[in-house]
PDB file of C-alpha atoms in Angstrom:
ATOM      1  CA  UNK A  67       0.000   0.000   0.000  1.00 71.00           C
ATOM      2  CA  UNK A  68       1.411   3.396  -0.954  1.00 84.00           C
ATOM      3  CA  UNK A  69       2.321   5.746   1.862  1.00 94.00           C
ATOM      4  CA  UNK A  70       1.450   9.373   2.409  1.00 97.00           C
ATOM      5  CA  UNK A  71       2.734  11.602  -0.363  1.00 97.00           C
ATOM      6  CA  UNK A  72       3.377  15.327  -0.239  1.00 98.00           C
ATOM      7  CA  UNK A  73       4.072  17.733  -3.044  1.00 97.00           C
ATOM      8  CA  UNK A  74       6.163  19.632  -3.675  1.00 97.00           C
ATOM      9  CA  UNK A  75       9.076  18.433  -1.546  1.00 97.00           C
ATOM     10  CA  UNK A  76      10.841  21.798  -1.623  1.00 97.00           C
ATOM     11  CA  UNK A  77       9.616  25.344  -2.113  1.00 97.00           C
ATOM     12  CA  UNK A  78      11.282  28.734  -2.068  1.00 98.00           C
ATOM     13  CA  UNK A  79       9.072  31.807  -1.785  1.00 98.00           C
ATOM     14  CA  UNK A  80       9.518  35.450  -0.898  1.00 98.00           C
ATOM     15  CA  UNK A  81       7.804  37.403   1.857  1.00 98.00           C
ATOM     16  CA  UNK A  82       4.266  38.422   1.043  1.00 98.00           C
ATOM     17  CA  UNK A  83       3.627  35.595  -1.398  1.00 98.00           C
ATOM     18  CA  UNK A  84       1.224  32.756  -0.790  1.00 98.00           C
ATOM     19  CA  UNK A  85       1.820  29.027  -1.078  1.00 98.00           C
ATOM     20  CA  UNK A  86      -0.250  25.863  -1.408  1.00 98.00           C
ATOM     21  CA  UNK A  87       0.968  22.480  -0.243  1.00 98.00           C
ATOM     22  CA  UNK A  88      -0.640  19.175  -1.141  1.00 98.00           C
ATOM     23  CA  UNK A  89      -1.030  15.902   0.734  1.00 98.00           C
ATOM     24  CA  UNK A  90      -2.374  12.569  -0.520  1.00 98.00           C
ATOM     25  CA  UNK A  91      -3.245  10.188   2.314  1.00 97.00           C
ATOM     26  CA  UNK A  92      -2.927   6.427   2.442  1.00 96.00           C
ATOM     27  CA  UNK A  93      -5.769   4.778   0.552  1.00 95.00           C
ATOM     28  CA  UNK A  94      -8.779   4.344   2.834  1.00 93.00           C
ATOM     29  CA  UNK A  95      -7.644   6.953   5.344  1.00 94.00           C
ATOM     30  CA  UNK A  96     -10.153   9.756   5.815  1.00 94.00           C
ATOM     31  CA  UNK A  97      -8.330  11.897   8.364  1.00 94.00           C
ATOM     32  CA  UNK A  98      -5.490  14.232   7.445  1.00 96.00           C
ATOM     33  CA  UNK A  99      -3.548  16.279   9.996  1.00 96.00           C
ATOM     34  CA  UNK A 100      -0.971  18.966   9.309  1.00 98.00           C
ATOM     35  CA  UNK A 101       2.034  19.931  11.429  1.00 98.00           C
ATOM     36  CA  UNK A 102       4.731  22.572  11.282  1.00 98.00           C
ATOM     37  CA  UNK A 103       8.238  21.577  12.351  1.00 97.00           C
ATOM     38  CA  UNK A 104      10.854  24.194  13.205  1.00 96.00           C
ATOM     39  CA  UNK A 105      14.090  23.972  15.209  1.00 92.00           C
ATOM     40  CA  UNK A 106      12.813  26.471  17.762  1.00 90.00           C
ATOM     41  CA  UNK A 107       9.219  25.356  18.281  1.00 93.00           C
ATOM     42  CA  UNK A 108       9.444  21.686  17.407  1.00 94.00           C
ATOM     43  CA  UNK A 109       6.376  19.940  16.027  1.00 97.00           C
ATOM     44  CA  UNK A 110       3.188  21.975  16.255  1.00 97.00           C
ATOM     45  CA  UNK A 111      -0.297  20.938  15.205  1.00 96.00           C
ATOM     46  CA  UNK A 112      -1.945  23.096  12.548  1.00 97.00           C
ATOM     47  CA  UNK A 113      -5.313  21.447  11.822  1.00 95.00           C
ATOM     48  CA  UNK A 114      -7.081  18.208  11.067  1.00 94.00           C
ATOM     49  CA  UNK A 115      -9.671  17.316   8.445  1.00 95.00           C
ATOM     50  CA  UNK A 116     -12.005  14.359   8.311  1.00 93.00           C
ATOM     51  CA  UNK A 117     -14.483  13.755   5.499  1.00 92.00           C
ATOM     52  CA  UNK A 118     -13.959  17.293   4.155  1.00 95.00           C
ATOM     53  CA  UNK A 119     -14.668  18.913   7.543  1.00 94.00           C
ATOM     54  CA  UNK A 120     -12.168  20.619   9.786  1.00 94.00           C
ATOM     55  CA  UNK A 121     -12.519  18.932  13.166  1.00 91.00           C
ATOM     56  CA  UNK A 122      -9.681  20.576  15.018  1.00 91.00           C
ATOM     57  CA  UNK A 123      -7.402  23.562  14.708  1.00 93.00           C
ATOM     58  CA  UNK A 124      -4.171  24.544  16.415  1.00 93.00           C
ATOM     59  CA  UNK A 125      -3.049  27.928  17.560  1.00 94.00           C
ATOM     60  CA  UNK A 126      -1.928  29.472  14.280  1.00 97.00           C
ATOM     61  CA  UNK A 127      -2.995  32.756  12.662  1.00 97.00           C
ATOM     62  CA  UNK A 128      -5.714  32.871  10.042  1.00 96.00           C
ATOM     63  CA  UNK A 129      -3.085  33.089   7.299  1.00 98.00           C
ATOM     64  CA  UNK A 130      -2.855  29.313   7.638  1.00 98.00           C
ATOM     65  CA  UNK A 131      -5.813  27.516   6.132  1.00 97.00           C
ATOM     66  CA  UNK A 132      -6.628  24.150   4.692  1.00 97.00           C
ATOM     67  CA  UNK A 133      -9.201  22.047   2.979  1.00 97.00           C
ATOM     68  CA  UNK A 134      -9.944  18.458   2.154  1.00 98.00           C
ATOM     69  CA  UNK A 135     -11.466  17.030  -0.978  1.00 97.00           C
ATOM     70  CA  UNK A 136     -13.937  14.206  -1.433  1.00 96.00           C
ATOM     71  CA  UNK A 137     -11.071  11.793  -2.258  1.00 95.00           C
ATOM     72  CA  UNK A 138      -9.466  12.714   1.117  1.00 96.00           C
ATOM     73  CA  UNK A 139      -6.587  14.593  -0.470  1.00 98.00           C
ATOM     74  CA  UNK A 140      -5.808  17.744   1.456  1.00 98.00           C
ATOM     75  CA  UNK A 141      -4.205  21.077   0.779  1.00 98.00           C
ATOM     76  CA  UNK A 142      -2.928  23.729   3.102  1.00 98.00           C
ATOM     77  CA  UNK A 143      -2.440  27.336   2.146  1.00 98.00           C
ATOM     78  CA  UNK A 144      -0.336  30.022   3.735  1.00 98.00           C
ATOM     79  CA  UNK A 145      -1.028  33.584   2.635  1.00 95.00           C
ATOM     80  CA  UNK A 146       1.177  36.646   3.070  1.00 97.00           C
ATOM     81  CA  UNK A 147       4.256  34.617   3.882  1.00 98.00           C
ATOM     82  CA  UNK A 148       6.597  35.749   6.645  1.00 97.00           C
ATOM     83  CA  UNK A 149      10.198  34.760   7.262  1.00 97.00           C
ATOM     84  CA  UNK A 150       9.094  32.815  10.320  1.00 97.00           C
ATOM     85  CA  UNK A 151       6.947  30.540   8.178  1.00 98.00           C
ATOM     86  CA  UNK A 152      10.096  28.801   6.950  1.00 98.00           C
ATOM     87  CA  UNK A 153       9.683  25.242   8.185  1.00 97.00           C
ATOM     88  CA  UNK A 154       9.128  21.621   7.326  1.00 97.00           C
ATOM     89  CA  UNK A 155       5.392  21.039   6.867  1.00 98.00           C
ATOM     90  CA  UNK A 156       4.289  17.499   7.556  1.00 98.00           C
ATOM     91  CA  UNK A 157       0.993  15.874   6.899  1.00 97.00           C
ATOM     92  CA  UNK A 158      -0.211  12.646   8.441  1.00 97.00           C
ATOM     93  CA  UNK A 159      -3.148  10.399   7.666  1.00 96.00           C
ATOM     94  CA  UNK A 160      -5.178   7.947   9.714  1.00 93.00           C
ATOM     95  CA  UNK A 161      -8.426   6.018   9.382  1.00 87.00           C
ATOM     96  CA  UNK A 162     -10.178   8.140  12.001  1.00 73.00           C
ATOM     97  CA  UNK A 163      -8.758   8.709  15.475  1.00 67.00           C
ATOM     98  CA  UNK A 164      -6.009   6.124  15.582  1.00 77.00           C
ATOM     99  CA  UNK A 165      -2.384   5.921  14.534  1.00 91.00           C
ATOM    100  CA  UNK A 166      -1.096   8.656  12.260  1.00 95.00           C
ATOM    101  CA  UNK A 167       1.271   7.922   9.384  1.00 96.00           C
ATOM    102  CA  UNK A 168       3.427  10.739   8.120  1.00 97.00           C
ATOM    103  CA  UNK A 169       4.534  11.871   4.702  1.00 97.00           C
ATOM    104  CA  UNK A 170       8.073  13.025   3.860  1.00 96.00           C
ATOM    105  CA  UNK A 171       7.199  16.685   4.318  1.00 97.00           C
ATOM    106  CA  UNK A 172       7.480  19.873   2.278  1.00 98.00           C
ATOM    107  CA  UNK A 173      10.439  22.089   3.086  1.00 97.00           C
ATOM    108  CA  UNK A 174       9.346  25.733   2.728  1.00 98.00           C
ATOM    109  CA  UNK A 175      11.934  28.482   2.673  1.00 98.00           C
ATOM    110  CA  UNK A 176      10.772  32.094   2.788  1.00 98.00           C
ATOM    111  CA  UNK A 177      13.290  34.701   1.653  1.00 97.00           C
TER     112      UNK A 177
ATOM    113  CA  UNK B 148      -3.709  20.669  28.372  1.00 84.00           C
ATOM    114  CA  UNK B 149      -1.672  17.717  27.206  1.00 90.00           C
ATOM    115  CA  UNK B 150       2.114  17.824  27.295  1.00 94.00           C
ATOM    116  CA  UNK B 151       5.087  15.517  26.706  1.00 96.00           C
ATOM    117  CA  UNK B 152       8.551  15.891  28.184  1.00 97.00           C
ATOM    118  CA  UNK B 153      11.567  14.028  26.825  1.00 95.00           C
ATOM    119  CA  UNK B 154      15.005  13.737  28.300  1.00 82.00           C
ATOM    120  CA  UNK B 155      17.488  16.350  27.242  1.00 77.00           C
ATOM    121  CA  UNK B 156      19.742  15.426  24.359  1.00 83.00           C
ATOM    122  CA  UNK B 157      21.753  14.851  22.395  1.00 95.00           C
ATOM    123  CA  UNK B 158      22.611  11.280  23.329  1.00 96.00           C
ATOM    124  CA  UNK B 159      25.861   9.783  22.043  1.00 97.00           C
ATOM    125  CA  UNK B 160      26.530   6.072  22.363  1.00 97.00           C
ATOM    126  CA  UNK B 161      28.918   3.458  21.078  1.00 97.00           C
ATOM    127  CA  UNK B 162      27.593   0.621  18.951  1.00 97.00           C
ATOM    128  CA  UNK B 163      26.051  -2.223  21.006  1.00 97.00           C
ATOM    129  CA  UNK B 164      25.451   0.053  24.018  1.00 98.00           C
ATOM    130  CA  UNK B 165      22.129   0.081  25.891  1.00 98.00           C
ATOM    131  CA  UNK B 166      19.750   2.919  25.082  1.00 97.00           C
ATOM    132  CA  UNK B 167      17.149   4.609  27.268  1.00 97.00           C
ATOM    133  CA  UNK B 168      15.292   7.770  26.280  1.00 97.00           C
ATOM    134  CA  UNK B 169      12.964   8.997  28.991  1.00 97.00           C
ATOM    135  CA  UNK B 170       9.500  10.305  28.231  1.00 98.00           C
ATOM    136  CA  UNK B 171       6.852  11.510  30.671  1.00 97.00           C
ATOM    137  CA  UNK B 172       3.459  12.951  29.890  1.00 96.00           C
ATOM    138  CA  UNK B 173       0.577  14.967  31.269  1.00 94.00           C
ATOM    139  CA  UNK B 174      -2.878  14.237  29.919  1.00 91.00           C
ATOM    140  CA  UNK B 175      -6.468  13.863  30.961  1.00 82.00           C
ATOM    141  CA  UNK B 176      -8.118  10.517  30.533  1.00 81.00           C
ATOM    142  CA  UNK B 177      -6.361   7.633  28.859  1.00 85.00           C
ATOM    143  CA  UNK B 178      -4.151   8.779  25.997  1.00 91.00           C
ATOM    144  CA  UNK B 179      -2.451   6.588  23.430  1.00 93.00           C
ATOM    145  CA  UNK B 180       1.339   6.864  23.424  1.00 95.00           C
ATOM    146  CA  UNK B 181       3.752   6.700  20.499  1.00 96.00           C
ATOM    147  CA  UNK B 182       7.407   6.813  19.588  1.00 98.00           C
ATOM    148  CA  UNK B 183       8.291   8.211  16.179  1.00 98.00           C
ATOM    149  CA  UNK B 184      11.729   8.356  14.558  1.00 98.00           C
ATOM    150  CA  UNK B 185      12.967  10.914  12.040  1.00 97.00           C
ATOM    151  CA  UNK B 186      15.999  10.326   9.844  1.00 95.00           C
ATOM    152  CA  UNK B 187      17.759  13.302   8.220  1.00 90.00           C
ATOM    153  CA  UNK B 188      15.710  14.878   5.461  1.00 87.00           C
ATOM    154  CA  UNK B 189      12.714  12.623   6.026  1.00 90.00           C
ATOM    155  CA  UNK B 190       9.307  12.674   7.683  1.00 93.00           C
ATOM    156  CA  UNK B 191       8.363  10.825  10.865  1.00 96.00           C
ATOM    157  CA  UNK B 192       8.152   7.044  10.945  1.00 96.00           C
ATOM    158  CA  UNK B 193       6.076   5.255  13.547  1.00 96.00           C
ATOM    159  CA  UNK B 194       8.399   3.168  15.693  1.00 98.00           C
ATOM    160  CA  UNK B 195       5.962   1.720  18.245  1.00 97.00           C
ATOM    161  CA  UNK B 196       2.807   2.489  20.158  1.00 96.00           C
ATOM    162  CA  UNK B 197       0.763   1.529  23.221  1.00 95.00           C
ATOM    163  CA  UNK B 198      -2.889   2.294  23.741  1.00 92.00           C
ATOM    164  CA  UNK B 199      -3.557   1.338  27.366  1.00 91.00           C
ATOM    165  CA  UNK B 200      -1.828   1.050  30.703  1.00 93.00           C
ATOM    166  CA  UNK B 201       0.784  -1.723  31.008  1.00 95.00           C
ATOM    167  CA  UNK B 202       0.840  -2.291  27.234  1.00 95.00           C
ATOM    168  CA  UNK B 203       4.309  -2.836  25.809  1.00 97.00           C
ATOM    169  CA  UNK B 204       5.016  -1.608  22.320  1.00 97.00           C
ATOM    170  CA  UNK B 205       7.949  -3.132  20.454  1.00 97.00           C
ATOM    171  CA  UNK B 206       9.553  -2.941  17.030  1.00 97.00           C
ATOM    172  CA  UNK B 207      13.056  -3.485  15.561  1.00 96.00           C
ATOM    173  CA  UNK B 208      14.485  -4.239  19.014  1.00 97.00           C
ATOM    174  CA  UNK B 209      13.011  -1.097  20.579  1.00 98.00           C
ATOM    175  CA  UNK B 210      10.538  -1.387  23.466  1.00 98.00           C
ATOM    176  CA  UNK B 211       8.464   0.965  25.606  1.00 98.00           C
ATOM    177  CA  UNK B 212       5.925   0.217  28.339  1.00 98.00           C
ATOM    178  CA  UNK B 213       2.926   2.434  29.104  1.00 96.00           C
ATOM    179  CA  UNK B 214       3.202   3.193  32.836  1.00 96.00           C
ATOM    180  CA  UNK B 215       0.150   5.046  34.030  1.00 93.00           C
ATOM    181  CA  UNK B 216       1.260   5.204  37.653  1.00 94.00           C
ATOM    182  CA  UNK B 217       4.407   7.128  36.686  1.00 95.00           C
ATOM    183  CA  UNK B 218       2.912   8.714  33.524  1.00 95.00           C
ATOM    184  CA  UNK B 219       5.912   7.479  31.560  1.00 97.00           C
ATOM    185  CA  UNK B 220       6.705   5.760  28.263  1.00 98.00           C
ATOM    186  CA  UNK B 221      10.478   5.326  28.214  1.00 98.00           C
ATOM    187  CA  UNK B 222      12.117   3.992  25.042  1.00 98.00           C
ATOM    188  CA  UNK B 223      14.743   1.240  25.395  1.00 98.00           C
ATOM    189  CA  UNK B 224      16.953  -0.846  23.145  1.00 98.00           C
ATOM    190  CA  UNK B 225      19.416  -3.411  24.343  1.00 97.00           C
ATOM    191  CA  UNK B 226      22.076  -2.970  21.663  1.00 96.00           C
ATOM    192  CA  UNK B 227      22.089   0.073  19.377  1.00 98.00           C
ATOM    193  CA  UNK B 228      23.519   0.182  15.876  1.00 97.00           C
ATOM    194  CA  UNK B 229      24.994   3.017  13.844  1.00 97.00           C
ATOM    195  CA  UNK B 230      21.842   2.894  11.697  1.00 96.00           C
ATOM    196  CA  UNK B 231      19.748   3.860  14.761  1.00 97.00           C
ATOM    197  CA  UNK B 232      21.217   7.368  14.640  1.00 97.00           C
ATOM    198  CA  UNK B 233      18.209   9.670  14.242  1.00 97.00           C
ATOM    199  CA  UNK B 234      15.870  11.965  16.158  1.00 97.00           C
ATOM    200  CA  UNK B 235      13.318  10.236  18.382  1.00 98.00           C
ATOM    201  CA  UNK B 236       9.988  11.801  19.324  1.00 98.00           C
ATOM    202  CA  UNK B 237       7.599  10.732  22.051  1.00 98.00           C
ATOM    203  CA  UNK B 238       3.973  11.684  21.384  1.00 96.00           C
ATOM    204  CA  UNK B 239       0.484  11.239  22.754  1.00 94.00           C
ATOM    205  CA  UNK B 240      -3.045  11.459  21.438  1.00 91.00           C
ATOM    206  CA  UNK B 241      -6.308  11.809  23.317  1.00 82.00           C
ATOM    207  CA  UNK B 242      -9.767  10.937  22.140  1.00 72.00           C
ATOM    208  CA  UNK B 243     -12.396  13.371  20.952  1.00 65.00           C
ATOM    209  CA  UNK B 244     -13.222  17.007  21.529  1.00 63.00           C
ATOM    210  CA  UNK B 245     -10.326  19.388  20.996  1.00 68.00           C
ATOM    211  CA  UNK B 246      -7.975  16.458  20.517  1.00 77.00           C
ATOM    212  CA  UNK B 247      -9.238  15.189  17.161  1.00 77.00           C
ATOM    213  CA  UNK B 248      -6.328  14.351  14.906  1.00 83.00           C
ATOM    214  CA  UNK B 249      -3.838  16.054  17.181  1.00 90.00           C
ATOM    215  CA  UNK B 250      -0.613  14.510  18.354  1.00 94.00           C
ATOM    216  CA  UNK B 251       1.258  16.309  21.130  1.00 95.00           C
ATOM    217  CA  UNK B 252       5.008  15.824  20.744  1.00 96.00           C
ATOM    218  CA  UNK B 253       7.995  16.027  23.000  1.00 97.00           C
ATOM    219  CA  UNK B 254      10.923  18.169  21.890  1.00 96.00           C
ATOM    220  CA  UNK B 255      12.803  15.245  20.323  1.00 96.00           C
ATOM    221  CA  UNK B 256      16.036  13.529  21.321  1.00 96.00           C
ATOM    222  CA  UNK B 257      18.958  13.360  18.928  1.00 96.00           C
ATOM    223  CA  UNK B 258      20.722   9.989  19.072  1.00 97.00           C
ATOM    224  CA  UNK B 259      24.160   9.485  17.566  1.00 97.00           C
ATOM    225  CA  UNK B 260      25.726   6.031  17.576  1.00 97.00           C
ATOM    226  CA  UNK B 261      29.454   5.670  16.853  1.00 97.00           C
ATOM    227  CA  UNK B 262      31.070   2.490  15.505  1.00 95.00           C
TER     228      UNK B 262
END
């Protein structure tokens, strides 16, 4: 069974731009969670989607948003990029509320 | 709220040494507990898990036991290899409410194993 895939793997943007990251979950998994990983803050939860509905949201500004499609694929969007948004963005999928399986991540660099 | 505390790193060991990485947690109810491993340039891989008190998770020679009385989930391996060099994360999840789809992670412990 194929694992979680994320595209693109690397992105370079400049301040003020916006970016969209994509995540394809494991087949049959309906829950997708997103995390931001930085050296200073570690792994922080952004939000979780299940069956196209956001069920939970972390403590991030409104510039961070997401959505999920009927095939369970998910996207996250960051508008008006700031230097501090440079991070590894990880998505994880699960069937519902159990074990999460992670993708390889998207490395975002904001210049 | 939920929180996870891991032992300070980095940890440096010689090959075949015994490994312990301490992890303690604070959570309401009965969380599930996990250890994930991250190799350079990669995402997180599930190493092992335990879903109730006294459960022992094990995989690839690594073990951890869910101790509710001490709120701990320490990771152990009897004989480490150079290939075990990575960052190890302890994490927990709770059921329902504001915990849907949310893992709470410790700060990570960098392990380096020398030949």
